[in-house]
mmCIF file of C-alpha atoms and ligand atoms in Angstrom:
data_model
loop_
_atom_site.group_PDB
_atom_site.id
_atom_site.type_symbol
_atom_site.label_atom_id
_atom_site.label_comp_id
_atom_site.label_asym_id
_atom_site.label_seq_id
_atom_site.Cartn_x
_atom_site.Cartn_y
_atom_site.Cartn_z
ATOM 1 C CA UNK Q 1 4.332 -45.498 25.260
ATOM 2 C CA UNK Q 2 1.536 -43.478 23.987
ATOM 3 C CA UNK Q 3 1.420 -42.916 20.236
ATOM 4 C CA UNK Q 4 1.076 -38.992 20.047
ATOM 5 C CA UNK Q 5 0.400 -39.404 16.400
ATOM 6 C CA UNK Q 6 -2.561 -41.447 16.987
ATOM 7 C CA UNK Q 7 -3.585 -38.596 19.857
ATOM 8 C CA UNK Q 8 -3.086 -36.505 16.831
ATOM 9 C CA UNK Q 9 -5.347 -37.774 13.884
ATOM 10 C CA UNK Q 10 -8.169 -38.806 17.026
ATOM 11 C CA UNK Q 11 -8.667 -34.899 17.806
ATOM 12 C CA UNK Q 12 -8.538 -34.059 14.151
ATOM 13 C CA UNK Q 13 -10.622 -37.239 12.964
ATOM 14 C CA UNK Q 14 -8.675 -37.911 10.051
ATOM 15 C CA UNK Q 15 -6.697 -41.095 9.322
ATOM 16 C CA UNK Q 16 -2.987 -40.109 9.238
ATOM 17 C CA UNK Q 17 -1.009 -37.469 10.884
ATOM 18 C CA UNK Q 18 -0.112 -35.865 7.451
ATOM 19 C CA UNK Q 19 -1.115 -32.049 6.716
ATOM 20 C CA UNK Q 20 -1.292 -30.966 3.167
ATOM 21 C CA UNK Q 21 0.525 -27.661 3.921
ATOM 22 C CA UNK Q 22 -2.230 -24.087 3.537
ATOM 23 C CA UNK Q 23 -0.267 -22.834 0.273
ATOM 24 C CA UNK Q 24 -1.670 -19.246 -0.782
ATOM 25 C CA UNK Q 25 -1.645 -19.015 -4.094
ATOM 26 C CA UNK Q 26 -0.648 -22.765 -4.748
ATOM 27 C CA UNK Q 27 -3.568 -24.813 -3.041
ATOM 28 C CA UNK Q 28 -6.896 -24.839 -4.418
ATOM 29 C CA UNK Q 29 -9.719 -26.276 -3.071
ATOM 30 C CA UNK Q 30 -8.935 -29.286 -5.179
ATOM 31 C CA UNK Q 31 -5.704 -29.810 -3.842
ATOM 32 C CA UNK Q 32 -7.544 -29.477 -0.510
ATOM 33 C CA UNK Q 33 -10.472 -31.617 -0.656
ATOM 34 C CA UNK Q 34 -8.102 -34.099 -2.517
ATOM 35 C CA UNK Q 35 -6.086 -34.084 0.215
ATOM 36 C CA UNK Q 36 -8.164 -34.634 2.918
ATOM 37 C CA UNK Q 37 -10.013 -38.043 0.816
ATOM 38 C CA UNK Q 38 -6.913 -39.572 1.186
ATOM 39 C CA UNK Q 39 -7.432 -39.496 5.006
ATOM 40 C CA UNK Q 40 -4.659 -36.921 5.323
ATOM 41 C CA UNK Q 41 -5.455 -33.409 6.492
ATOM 42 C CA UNK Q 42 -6.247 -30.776 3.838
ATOM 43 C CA UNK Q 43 -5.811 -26.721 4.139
ATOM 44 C CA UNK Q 44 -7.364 -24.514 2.747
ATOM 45 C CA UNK Q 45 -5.569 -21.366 2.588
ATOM 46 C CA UNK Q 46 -7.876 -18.325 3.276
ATOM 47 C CA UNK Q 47 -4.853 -15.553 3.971
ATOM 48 C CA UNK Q 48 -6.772 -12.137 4.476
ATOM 49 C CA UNK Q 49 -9.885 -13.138 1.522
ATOM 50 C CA UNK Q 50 -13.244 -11.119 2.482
ATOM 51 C CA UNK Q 51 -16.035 -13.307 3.776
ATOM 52 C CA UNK Q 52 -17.405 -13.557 0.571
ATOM 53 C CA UNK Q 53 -14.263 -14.911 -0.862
ATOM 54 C CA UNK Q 54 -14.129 -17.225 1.878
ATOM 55 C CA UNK Q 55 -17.629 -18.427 1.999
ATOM 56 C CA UNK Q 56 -16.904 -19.393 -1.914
ATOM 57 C CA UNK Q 57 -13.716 -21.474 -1.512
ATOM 58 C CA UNK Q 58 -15.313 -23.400 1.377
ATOM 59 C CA UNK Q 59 -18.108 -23.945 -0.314
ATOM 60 C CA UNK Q 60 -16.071 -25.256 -3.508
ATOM 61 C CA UNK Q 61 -13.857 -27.657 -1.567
ATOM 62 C CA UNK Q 62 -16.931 -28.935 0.970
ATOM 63 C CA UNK Q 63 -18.413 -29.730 -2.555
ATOM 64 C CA UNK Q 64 -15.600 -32.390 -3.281
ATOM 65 C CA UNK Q 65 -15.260 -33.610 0.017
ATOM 66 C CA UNK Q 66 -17.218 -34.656 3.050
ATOM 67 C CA UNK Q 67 -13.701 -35.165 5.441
ATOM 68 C CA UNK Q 68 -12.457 -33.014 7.642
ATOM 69 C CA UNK Q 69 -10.342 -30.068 6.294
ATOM 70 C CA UNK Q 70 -8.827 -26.958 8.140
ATOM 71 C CA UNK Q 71 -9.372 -22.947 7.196
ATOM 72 C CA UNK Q 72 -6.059 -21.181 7.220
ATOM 73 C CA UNK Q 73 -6.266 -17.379 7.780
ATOM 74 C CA UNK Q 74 -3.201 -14.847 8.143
ATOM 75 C CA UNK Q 75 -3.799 -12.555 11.957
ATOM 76 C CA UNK Q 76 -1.015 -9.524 10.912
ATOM 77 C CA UNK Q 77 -1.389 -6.632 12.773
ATOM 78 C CA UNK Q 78 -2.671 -3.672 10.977
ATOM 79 C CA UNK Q 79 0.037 -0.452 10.939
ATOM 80 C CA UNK Q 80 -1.715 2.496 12.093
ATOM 81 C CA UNK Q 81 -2.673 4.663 9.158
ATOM 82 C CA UNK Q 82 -0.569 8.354 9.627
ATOM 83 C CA UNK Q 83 0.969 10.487 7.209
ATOM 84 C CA UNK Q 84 4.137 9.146 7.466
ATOM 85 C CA UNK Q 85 2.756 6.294 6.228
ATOM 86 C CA UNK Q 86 0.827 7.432 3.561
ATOM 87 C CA UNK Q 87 3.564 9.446 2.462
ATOM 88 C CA UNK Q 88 6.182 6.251 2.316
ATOM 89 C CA UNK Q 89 3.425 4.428 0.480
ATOM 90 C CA UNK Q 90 3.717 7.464 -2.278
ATOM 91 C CA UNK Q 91 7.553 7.092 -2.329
ATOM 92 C CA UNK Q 92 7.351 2.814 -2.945
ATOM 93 C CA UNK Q 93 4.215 3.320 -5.440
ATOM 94 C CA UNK Q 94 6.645 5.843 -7.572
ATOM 95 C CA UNK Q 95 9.852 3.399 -7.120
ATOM 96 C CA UNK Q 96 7.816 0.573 -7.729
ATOM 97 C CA UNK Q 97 6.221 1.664 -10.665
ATOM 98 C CA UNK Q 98 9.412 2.978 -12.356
ATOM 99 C CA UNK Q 99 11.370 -0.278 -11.352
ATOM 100 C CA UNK Q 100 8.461 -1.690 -13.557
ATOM 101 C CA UNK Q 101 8.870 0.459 -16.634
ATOM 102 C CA UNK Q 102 12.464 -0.052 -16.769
ATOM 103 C CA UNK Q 103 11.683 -3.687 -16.689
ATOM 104 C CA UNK Q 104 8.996 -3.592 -19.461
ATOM 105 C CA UNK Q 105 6.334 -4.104 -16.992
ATOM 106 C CA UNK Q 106 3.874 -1.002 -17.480
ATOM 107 C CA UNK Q 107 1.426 -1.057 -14.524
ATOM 108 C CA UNK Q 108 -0.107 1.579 -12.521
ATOM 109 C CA UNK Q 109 -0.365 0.953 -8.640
ATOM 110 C CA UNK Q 110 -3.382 1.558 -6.478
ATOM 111 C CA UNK Q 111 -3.847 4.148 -4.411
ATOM 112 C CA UNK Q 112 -3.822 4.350 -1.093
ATOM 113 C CA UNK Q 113 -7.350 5.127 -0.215
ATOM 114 C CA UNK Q 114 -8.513 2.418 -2.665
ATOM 115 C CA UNK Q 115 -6.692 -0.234 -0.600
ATOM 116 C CA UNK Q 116 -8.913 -2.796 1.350
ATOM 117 C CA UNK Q 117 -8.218 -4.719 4.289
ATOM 118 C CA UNK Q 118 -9.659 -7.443 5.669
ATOM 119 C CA UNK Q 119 -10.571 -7.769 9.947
ATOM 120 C CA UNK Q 120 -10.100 -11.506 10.703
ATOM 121 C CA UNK Q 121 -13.059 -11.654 12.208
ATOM 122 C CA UNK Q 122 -15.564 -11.859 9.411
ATOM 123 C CA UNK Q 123 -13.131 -14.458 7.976
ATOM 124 C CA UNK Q 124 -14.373 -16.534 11.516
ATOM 125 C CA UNK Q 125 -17.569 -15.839 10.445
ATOM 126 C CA UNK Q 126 -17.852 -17.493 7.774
ATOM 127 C CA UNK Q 127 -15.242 -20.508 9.126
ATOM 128 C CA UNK Q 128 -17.590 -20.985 11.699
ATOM 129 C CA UNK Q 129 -21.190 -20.113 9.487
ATOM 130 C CA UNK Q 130 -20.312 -23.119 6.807
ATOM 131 C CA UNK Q 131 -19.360 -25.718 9.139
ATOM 132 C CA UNK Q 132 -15.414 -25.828 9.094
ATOM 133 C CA UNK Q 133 -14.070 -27.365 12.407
ATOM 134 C CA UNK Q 134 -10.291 -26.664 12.012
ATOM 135 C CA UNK Q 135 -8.939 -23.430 12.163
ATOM 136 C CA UNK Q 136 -4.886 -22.573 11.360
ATOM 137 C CA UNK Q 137 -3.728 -19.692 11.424
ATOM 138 C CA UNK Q 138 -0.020 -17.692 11.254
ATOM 139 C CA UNK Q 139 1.663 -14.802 11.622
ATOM 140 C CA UNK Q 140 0.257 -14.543 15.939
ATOM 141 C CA UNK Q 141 -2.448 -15.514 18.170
ATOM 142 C CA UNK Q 142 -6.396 -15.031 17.937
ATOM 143 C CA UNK Q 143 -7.953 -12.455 20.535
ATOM 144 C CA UNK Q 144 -9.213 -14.318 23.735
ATOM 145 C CA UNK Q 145 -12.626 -13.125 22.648
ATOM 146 C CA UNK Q 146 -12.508 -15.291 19.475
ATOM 147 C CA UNK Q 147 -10.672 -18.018 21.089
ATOM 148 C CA UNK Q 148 -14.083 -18.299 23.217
ATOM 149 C CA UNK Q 149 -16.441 -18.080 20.226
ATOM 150 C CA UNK Q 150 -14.077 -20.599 18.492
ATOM 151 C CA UNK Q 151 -14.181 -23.127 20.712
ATOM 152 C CA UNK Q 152 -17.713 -23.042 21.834
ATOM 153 C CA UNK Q 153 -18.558 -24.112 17.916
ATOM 154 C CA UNK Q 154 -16.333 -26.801 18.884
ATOM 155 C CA UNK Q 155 -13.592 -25.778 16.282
ATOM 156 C CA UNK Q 156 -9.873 -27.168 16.829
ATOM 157 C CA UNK Q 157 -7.536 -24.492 16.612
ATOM 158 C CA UNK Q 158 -3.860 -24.334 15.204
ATOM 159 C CA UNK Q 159 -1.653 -21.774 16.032
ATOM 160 C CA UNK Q 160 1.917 -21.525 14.071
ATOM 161 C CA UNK Q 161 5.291 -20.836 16.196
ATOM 162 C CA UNK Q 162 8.526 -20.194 15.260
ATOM 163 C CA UNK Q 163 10.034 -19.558 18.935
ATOM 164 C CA UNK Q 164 9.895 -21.186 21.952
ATOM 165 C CA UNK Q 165 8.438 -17.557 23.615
ATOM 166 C CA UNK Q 166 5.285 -17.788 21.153
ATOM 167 C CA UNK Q 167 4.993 -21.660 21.874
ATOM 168 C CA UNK Q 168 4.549 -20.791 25.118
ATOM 169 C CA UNK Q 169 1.797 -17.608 24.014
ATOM 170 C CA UNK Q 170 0.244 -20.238 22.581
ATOM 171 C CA UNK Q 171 -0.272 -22.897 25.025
ATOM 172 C CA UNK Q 172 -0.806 -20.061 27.599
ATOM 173 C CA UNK Q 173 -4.126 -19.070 25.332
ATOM 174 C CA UNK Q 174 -5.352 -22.728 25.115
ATOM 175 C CA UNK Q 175 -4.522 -23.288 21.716
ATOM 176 C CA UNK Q 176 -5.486 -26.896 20.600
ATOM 177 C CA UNK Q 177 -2.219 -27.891 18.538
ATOM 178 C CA UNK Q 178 1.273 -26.276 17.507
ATOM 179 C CA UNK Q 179 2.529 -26.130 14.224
ATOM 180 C CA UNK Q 180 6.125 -25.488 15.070
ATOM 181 C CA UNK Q 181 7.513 -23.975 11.414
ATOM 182 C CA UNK Q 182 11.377 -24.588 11.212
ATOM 183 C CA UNK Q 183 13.596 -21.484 9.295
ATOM 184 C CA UNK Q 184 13.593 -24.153 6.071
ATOM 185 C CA UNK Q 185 10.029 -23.879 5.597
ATOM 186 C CA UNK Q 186 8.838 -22.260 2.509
ATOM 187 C CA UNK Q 187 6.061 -19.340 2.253
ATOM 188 C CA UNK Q 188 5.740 -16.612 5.150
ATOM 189 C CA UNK Q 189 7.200 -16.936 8.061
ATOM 190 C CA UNK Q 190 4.781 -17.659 10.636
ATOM 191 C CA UNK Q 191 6.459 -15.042 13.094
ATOM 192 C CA UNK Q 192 4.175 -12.961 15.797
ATOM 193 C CA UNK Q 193 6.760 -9.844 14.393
ATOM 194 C CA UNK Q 194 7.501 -8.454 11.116
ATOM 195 C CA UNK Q 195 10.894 -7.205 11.850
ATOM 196 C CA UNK Q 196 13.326 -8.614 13.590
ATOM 197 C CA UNK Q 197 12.272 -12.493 13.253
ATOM 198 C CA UNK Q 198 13.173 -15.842 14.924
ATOM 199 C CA UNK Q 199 15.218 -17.677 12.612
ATOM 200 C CA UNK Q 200 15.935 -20.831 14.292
ATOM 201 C CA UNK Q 201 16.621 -24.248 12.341
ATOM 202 C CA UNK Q 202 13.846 -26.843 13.282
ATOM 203 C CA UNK Q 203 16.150 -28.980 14.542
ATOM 204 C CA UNK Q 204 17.149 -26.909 17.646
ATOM 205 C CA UNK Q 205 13.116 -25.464 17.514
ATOM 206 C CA UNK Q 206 11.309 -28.408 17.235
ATOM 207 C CA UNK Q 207 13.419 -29.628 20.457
ATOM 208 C CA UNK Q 208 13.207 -26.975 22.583
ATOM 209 C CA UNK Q 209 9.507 -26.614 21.787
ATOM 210 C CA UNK Q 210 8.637 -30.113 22.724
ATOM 211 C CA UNK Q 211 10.629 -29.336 25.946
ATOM 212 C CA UNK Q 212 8.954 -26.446 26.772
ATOM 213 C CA UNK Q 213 5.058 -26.977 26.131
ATOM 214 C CA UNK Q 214 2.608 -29.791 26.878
ATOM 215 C CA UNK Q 215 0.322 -29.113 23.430
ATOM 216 C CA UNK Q 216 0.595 -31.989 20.959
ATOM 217 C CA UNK Q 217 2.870 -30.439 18.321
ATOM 218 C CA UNK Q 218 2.598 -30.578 14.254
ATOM 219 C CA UNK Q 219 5.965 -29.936 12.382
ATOM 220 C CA UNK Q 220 6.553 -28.214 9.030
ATOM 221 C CA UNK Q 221 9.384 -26.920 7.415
ATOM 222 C CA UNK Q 222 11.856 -29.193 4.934
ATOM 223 C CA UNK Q 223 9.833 -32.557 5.125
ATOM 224 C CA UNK Q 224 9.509 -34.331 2.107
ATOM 225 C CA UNK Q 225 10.073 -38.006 3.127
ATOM 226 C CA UNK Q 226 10.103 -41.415 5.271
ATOM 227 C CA UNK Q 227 13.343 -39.799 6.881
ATOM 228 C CA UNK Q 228 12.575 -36.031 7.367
ATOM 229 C CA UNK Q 229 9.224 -37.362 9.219
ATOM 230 C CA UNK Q 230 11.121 -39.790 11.152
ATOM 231 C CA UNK Q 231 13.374 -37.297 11.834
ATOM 232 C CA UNK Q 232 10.203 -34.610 13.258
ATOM 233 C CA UNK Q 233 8.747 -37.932 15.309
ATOM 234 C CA UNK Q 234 11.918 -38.731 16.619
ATOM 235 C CA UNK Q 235 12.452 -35.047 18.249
ATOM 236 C CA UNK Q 236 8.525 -34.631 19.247
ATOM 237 C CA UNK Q 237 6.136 -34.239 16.468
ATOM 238 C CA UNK Q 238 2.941 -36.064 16.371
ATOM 239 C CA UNK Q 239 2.188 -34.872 12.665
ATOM 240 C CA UNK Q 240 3.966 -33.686 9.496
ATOM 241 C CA UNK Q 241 3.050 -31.039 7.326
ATOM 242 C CA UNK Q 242 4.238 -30.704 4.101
ATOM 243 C CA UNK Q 243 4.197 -27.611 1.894
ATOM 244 C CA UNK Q 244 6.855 -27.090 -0.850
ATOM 245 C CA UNK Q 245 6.232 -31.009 -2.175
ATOM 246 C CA UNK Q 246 3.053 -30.123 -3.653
ATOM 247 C CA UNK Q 247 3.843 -27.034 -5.617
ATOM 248 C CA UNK Q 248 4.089 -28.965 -9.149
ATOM 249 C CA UNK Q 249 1.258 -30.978 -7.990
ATOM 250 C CA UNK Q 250 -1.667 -31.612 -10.464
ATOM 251 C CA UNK Q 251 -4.140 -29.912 -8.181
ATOM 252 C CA UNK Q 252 -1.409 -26.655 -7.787
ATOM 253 C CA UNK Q 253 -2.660 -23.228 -8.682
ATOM 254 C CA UNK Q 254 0.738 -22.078 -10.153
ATOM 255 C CA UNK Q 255 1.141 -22.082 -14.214
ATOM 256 C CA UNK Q 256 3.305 -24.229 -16.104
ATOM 257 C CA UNK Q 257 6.185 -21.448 -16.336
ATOM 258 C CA UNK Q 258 6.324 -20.775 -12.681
ATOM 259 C CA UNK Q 259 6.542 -24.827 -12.064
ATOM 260 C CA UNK Q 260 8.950 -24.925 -14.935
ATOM 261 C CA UNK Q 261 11.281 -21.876 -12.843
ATOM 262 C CA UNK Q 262 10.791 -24.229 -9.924
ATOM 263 C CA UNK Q 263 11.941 -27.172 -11.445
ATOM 264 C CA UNK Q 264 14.802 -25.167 -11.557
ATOM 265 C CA UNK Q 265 15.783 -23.651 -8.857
ATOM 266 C CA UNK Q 266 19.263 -24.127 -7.000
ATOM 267 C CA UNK Q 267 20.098 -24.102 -3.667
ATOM 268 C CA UNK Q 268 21.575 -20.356 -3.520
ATOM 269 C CA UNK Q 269 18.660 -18.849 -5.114
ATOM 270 C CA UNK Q 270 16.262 -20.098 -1.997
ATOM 271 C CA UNK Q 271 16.474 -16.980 0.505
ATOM 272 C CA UNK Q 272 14.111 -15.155 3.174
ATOM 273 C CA UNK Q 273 12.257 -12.168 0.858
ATOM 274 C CA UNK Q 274 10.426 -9.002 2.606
ATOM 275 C CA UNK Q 275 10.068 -6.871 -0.649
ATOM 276 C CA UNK Q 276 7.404 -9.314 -2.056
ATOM 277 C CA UNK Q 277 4.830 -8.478 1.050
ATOM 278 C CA UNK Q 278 6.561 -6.719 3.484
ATOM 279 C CA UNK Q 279 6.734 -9.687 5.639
ATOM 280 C CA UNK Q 280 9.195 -12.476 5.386
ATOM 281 C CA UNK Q 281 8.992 -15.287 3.032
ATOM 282 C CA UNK Q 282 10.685 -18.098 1.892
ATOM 283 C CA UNK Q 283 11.355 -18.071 -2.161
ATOM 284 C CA UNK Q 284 13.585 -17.743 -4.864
ATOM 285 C CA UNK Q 285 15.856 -14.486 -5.356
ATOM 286 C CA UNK Q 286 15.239 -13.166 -8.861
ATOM 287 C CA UNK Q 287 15.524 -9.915 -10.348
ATOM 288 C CA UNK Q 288 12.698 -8.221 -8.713
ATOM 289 C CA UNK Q 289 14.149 -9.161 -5.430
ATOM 290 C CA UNK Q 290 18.240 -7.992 -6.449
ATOM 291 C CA UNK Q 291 16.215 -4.509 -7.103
ATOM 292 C CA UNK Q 292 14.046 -4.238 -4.377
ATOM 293 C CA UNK Q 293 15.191 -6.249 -1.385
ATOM 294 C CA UNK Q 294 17.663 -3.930 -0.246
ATOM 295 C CA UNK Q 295 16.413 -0.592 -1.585
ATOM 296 C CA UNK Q 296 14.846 0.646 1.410
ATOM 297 C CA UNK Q 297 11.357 1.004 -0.331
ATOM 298 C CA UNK Q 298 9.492 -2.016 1.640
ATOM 299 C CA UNK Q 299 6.497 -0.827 3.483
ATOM 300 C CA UNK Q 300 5.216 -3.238 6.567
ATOM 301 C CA UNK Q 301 2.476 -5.815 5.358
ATOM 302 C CA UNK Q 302 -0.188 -5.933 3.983
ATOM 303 C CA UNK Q 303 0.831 -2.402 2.141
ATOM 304 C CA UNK Q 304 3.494 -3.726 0.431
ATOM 305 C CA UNK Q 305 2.035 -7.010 -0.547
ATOM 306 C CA UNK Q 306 -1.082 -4.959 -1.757
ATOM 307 C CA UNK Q 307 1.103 -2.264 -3.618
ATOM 308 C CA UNK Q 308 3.034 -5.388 -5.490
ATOM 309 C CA UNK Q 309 0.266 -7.476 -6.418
ATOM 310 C CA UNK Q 310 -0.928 -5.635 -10.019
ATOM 311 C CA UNK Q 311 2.876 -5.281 -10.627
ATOM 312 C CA UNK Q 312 2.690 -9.149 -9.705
ATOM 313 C CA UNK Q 313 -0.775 -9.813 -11.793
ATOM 314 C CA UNK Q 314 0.684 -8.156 -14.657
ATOM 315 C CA UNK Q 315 4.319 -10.131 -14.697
ATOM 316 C CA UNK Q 316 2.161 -13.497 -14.345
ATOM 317 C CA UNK Q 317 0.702 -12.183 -17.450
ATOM 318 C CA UNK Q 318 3.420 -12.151 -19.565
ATOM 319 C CA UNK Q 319 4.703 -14.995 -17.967
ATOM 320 C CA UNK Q 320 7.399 -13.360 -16.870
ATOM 321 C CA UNK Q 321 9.109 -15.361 -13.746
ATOM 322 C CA UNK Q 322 11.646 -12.351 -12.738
ATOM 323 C CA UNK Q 323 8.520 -10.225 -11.321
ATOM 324 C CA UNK Q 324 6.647 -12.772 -9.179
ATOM 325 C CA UNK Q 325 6.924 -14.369 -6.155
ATOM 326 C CA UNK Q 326 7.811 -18.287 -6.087
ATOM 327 C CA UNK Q 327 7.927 -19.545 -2.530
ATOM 328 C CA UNK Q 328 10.236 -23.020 -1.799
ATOM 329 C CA UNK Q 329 11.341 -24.354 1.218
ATOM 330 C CA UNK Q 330 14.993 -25.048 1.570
ATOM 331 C CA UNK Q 331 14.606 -28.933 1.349
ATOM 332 C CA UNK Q 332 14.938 -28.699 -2.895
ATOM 333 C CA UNK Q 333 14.284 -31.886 -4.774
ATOM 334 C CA UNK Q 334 12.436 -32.469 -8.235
ATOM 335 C CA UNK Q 335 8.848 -31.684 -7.297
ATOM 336 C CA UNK Q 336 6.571 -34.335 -8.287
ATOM 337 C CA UNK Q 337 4.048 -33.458 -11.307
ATOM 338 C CA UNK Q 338 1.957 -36.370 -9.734
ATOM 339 C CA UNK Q 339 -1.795 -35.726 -7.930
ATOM 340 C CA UNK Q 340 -1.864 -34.722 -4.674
ATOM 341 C CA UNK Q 341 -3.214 -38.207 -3.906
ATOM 342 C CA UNK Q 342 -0.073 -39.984 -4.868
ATOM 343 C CA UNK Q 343 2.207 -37.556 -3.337
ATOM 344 C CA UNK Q 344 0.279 -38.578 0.039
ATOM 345 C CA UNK Q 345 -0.237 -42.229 -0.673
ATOM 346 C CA UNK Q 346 3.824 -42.325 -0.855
ATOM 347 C CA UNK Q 347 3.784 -40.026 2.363
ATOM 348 C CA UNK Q 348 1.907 -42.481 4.099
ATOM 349 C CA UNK Q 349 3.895 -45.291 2.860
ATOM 350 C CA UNK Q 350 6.724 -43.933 4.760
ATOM 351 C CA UNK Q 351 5.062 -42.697 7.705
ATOM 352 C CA UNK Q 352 6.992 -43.857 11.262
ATOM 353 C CA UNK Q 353 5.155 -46.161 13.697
HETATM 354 C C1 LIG Z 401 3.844 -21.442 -1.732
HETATM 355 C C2 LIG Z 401 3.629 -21.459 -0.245
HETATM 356 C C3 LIG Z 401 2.591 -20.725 0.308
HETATM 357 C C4 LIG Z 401 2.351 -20.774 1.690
HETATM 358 N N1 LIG Z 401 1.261 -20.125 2.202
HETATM 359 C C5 LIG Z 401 0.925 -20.303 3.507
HETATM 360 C C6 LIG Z 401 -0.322 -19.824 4.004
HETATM 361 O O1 LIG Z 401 -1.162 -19.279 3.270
HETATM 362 N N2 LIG Z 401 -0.574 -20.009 5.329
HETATM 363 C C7 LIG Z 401 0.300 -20.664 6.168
HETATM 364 O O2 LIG Z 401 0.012 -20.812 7.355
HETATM 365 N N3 LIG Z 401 1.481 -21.145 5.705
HETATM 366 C C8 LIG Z 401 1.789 -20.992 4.395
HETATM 367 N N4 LIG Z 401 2.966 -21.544 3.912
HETATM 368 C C9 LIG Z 401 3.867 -22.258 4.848
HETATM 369 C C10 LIG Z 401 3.430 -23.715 5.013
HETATM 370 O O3 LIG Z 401 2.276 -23.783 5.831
HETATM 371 C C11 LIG Z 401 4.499 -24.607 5.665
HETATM 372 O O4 LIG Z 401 4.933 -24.034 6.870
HETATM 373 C C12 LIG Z 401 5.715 -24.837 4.778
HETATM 374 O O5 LIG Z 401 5.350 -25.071 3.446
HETATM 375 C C13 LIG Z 401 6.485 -26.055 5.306
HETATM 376 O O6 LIG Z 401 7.759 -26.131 4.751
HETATM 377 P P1 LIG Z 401 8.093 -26.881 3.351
HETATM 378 O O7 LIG Z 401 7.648 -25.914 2.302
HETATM 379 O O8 LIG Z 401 9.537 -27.087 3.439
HETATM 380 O O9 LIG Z 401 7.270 -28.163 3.318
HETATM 381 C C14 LIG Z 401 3.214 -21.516 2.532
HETATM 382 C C15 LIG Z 401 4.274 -22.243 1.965
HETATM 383 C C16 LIG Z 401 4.481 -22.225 0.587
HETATM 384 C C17 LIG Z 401 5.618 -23.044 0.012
#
């Protein structure tokens, strides 16, 4: 039988078919580069960063290692910019900030003219100018125009699904690899919509995926051992990708008190969150979410995630774990406070033939 895994690490050139998960936020380029020297695959998570920002953090992590690692960029579609719009943005800024105040949390939101936003293209640009030859990406599909441009600098592209339907978008595109994301996963969904989401286990996902394309498919979304990978192999998956194991990591970007929080999370507090960016994500309820979630005030993304982030900034501050975002996956266990190298050494350990 061919070994799909070994398919897998050939077309990436990296030594095993484990993927440090792109962690916004959480990964740094040390986590990444780290990663990837184990002969793993690092991410580097690039969300919606200007090329400058992204030109830095490649630079950084290509500084501590010469491996392979891949770019991870977010492709939302912008909302077009009306009055309605600009007037609901008014209406969240003013609930937002006064949820704030009442909270002890005195922050004034930006504007709306003063927001920026990023076209994904310049984030390519500087992917492709400082030499990075994997490219993830969530939350759709690249234009075919970029697909082209892509893959004539010889870049291997990722694209995330969490349906069959955009499996198939995918594959129909030429897309390299699938990252198939099961509901469990941590962080943003990877969905093509913002409303109205796929949320299908990765069980019944990862199955009908593998039945329905021919593209050699990566799994994420509640792995964290020899079994869960086992488990991915057995229904399909040539490699694992792992995000919510690394969050207490050595290498993570998230401060003792938000690792702490982690640490203690329970199972009923890990729930799907829209307030936070306006998109789904995986995370823990706390009281910023029992306010918000279901208030009616969540504008589509990036707005929202823009209009929270000083109220965000400013909560981190005072360390102050009810006002952030934490992201988990559903699979909770006690997060190792190990490197990222020995939370992939015993990954590999367990890795099925
Ligand atoms: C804190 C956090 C941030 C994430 N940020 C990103 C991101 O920037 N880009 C992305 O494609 N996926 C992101 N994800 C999703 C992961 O790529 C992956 O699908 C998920 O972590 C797998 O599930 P697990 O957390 O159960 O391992 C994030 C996940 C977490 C936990």
């Amino acid at each position: 039988m061919r070994n799909i895994s070994a398919d897998l690490t050939h077309r990436l050139s990296i030594e095993y078919p484990v993927i440090q998960a792109p962690m916004f936020g959480v990964s740094t380029p040390e986590m990444t580069a780290t990663a990837s020297n184990t002969g793993a695959l690092g991410s580097l998570a690039l969300a919606d960063l200007t090329y400058n920002q992204c030109a830095e953090l490649i630079r950084k992590t290509r500084q501590l290692t010469s491996r392979p690692f891949a770019a991870n960029i977010f492709l939302h579609t912008l909302p077009a910019i009306t009055a309605e719009l600009k007037d609901r943005y008014q209406r969240t800024k003013a609930f937002l900030e006064q949820l704030a105040k009442e909270n002890g949390i005195n922050v004034s939101l930006p504007e709306f003219d003063t927001i920026q936003l990023t076209d994904y293209k310049d984030q390519l640009d500087a992917i492709v100018e400082y030499g990075v030859k994997i490219l993830s990406f969530t939350f759709g599909n690249l234009d075919p125009e970029s697909i082209r441009f892509l893959k004539s600098k010889q870049v291997v592209l990722i694209g995330t699904c969490t349906s069959v339907t955009e499996a198939l978008q995918l594959e129909a595109s030429g897309i390299d690899i699938i990252c198939v994301q099961g509901i469990e996963a941590g962080g943003h969904r990877g969905s093509f919509t913002e409303r109205n989401i796929p949320e299908i286990g990765g069980l019944s996902l990862l199955a009908t995926v593998r039945d329905a394309v021919k593209t050699p498919l990566i799994y994420a979304g509640g792995l964290y051992n020899g079994a869960t990978m086992h488990a991915a192999k057995a229904l399909g998956a040539a490699g694992f990708q792992l995000g919510s194991i690394f969050l207490c990591a050595q290498e993570s970007a998230l401060e003792e008190f938000e690792k702490q929080r982690l640490l203690k999370a329970t199972e009923n507090e890990i729930m799907l969150i829209s307030s936070y960016t306006g998109r789904y994500a995986r995370g823990i309820a706390n009281h910023y979410v029992q306010l918000a979630e279901n208030s009616g005030m969540t504008l589509p993304y990036p707005y929202q995630n823009k209009l929270t982030r000083a109220l965000r900034d400013v909560a981190k501050q005072q360390k102050n774990a009810e006002f952030i975002n934490l992201w988990a996956g559903q699979s909770l266990h006690t997060y190792s406070r190990d490197s990222t190298a020995s939370i992939i050494g015993s990954l590999i350990s367990q890795l099925p033939h």
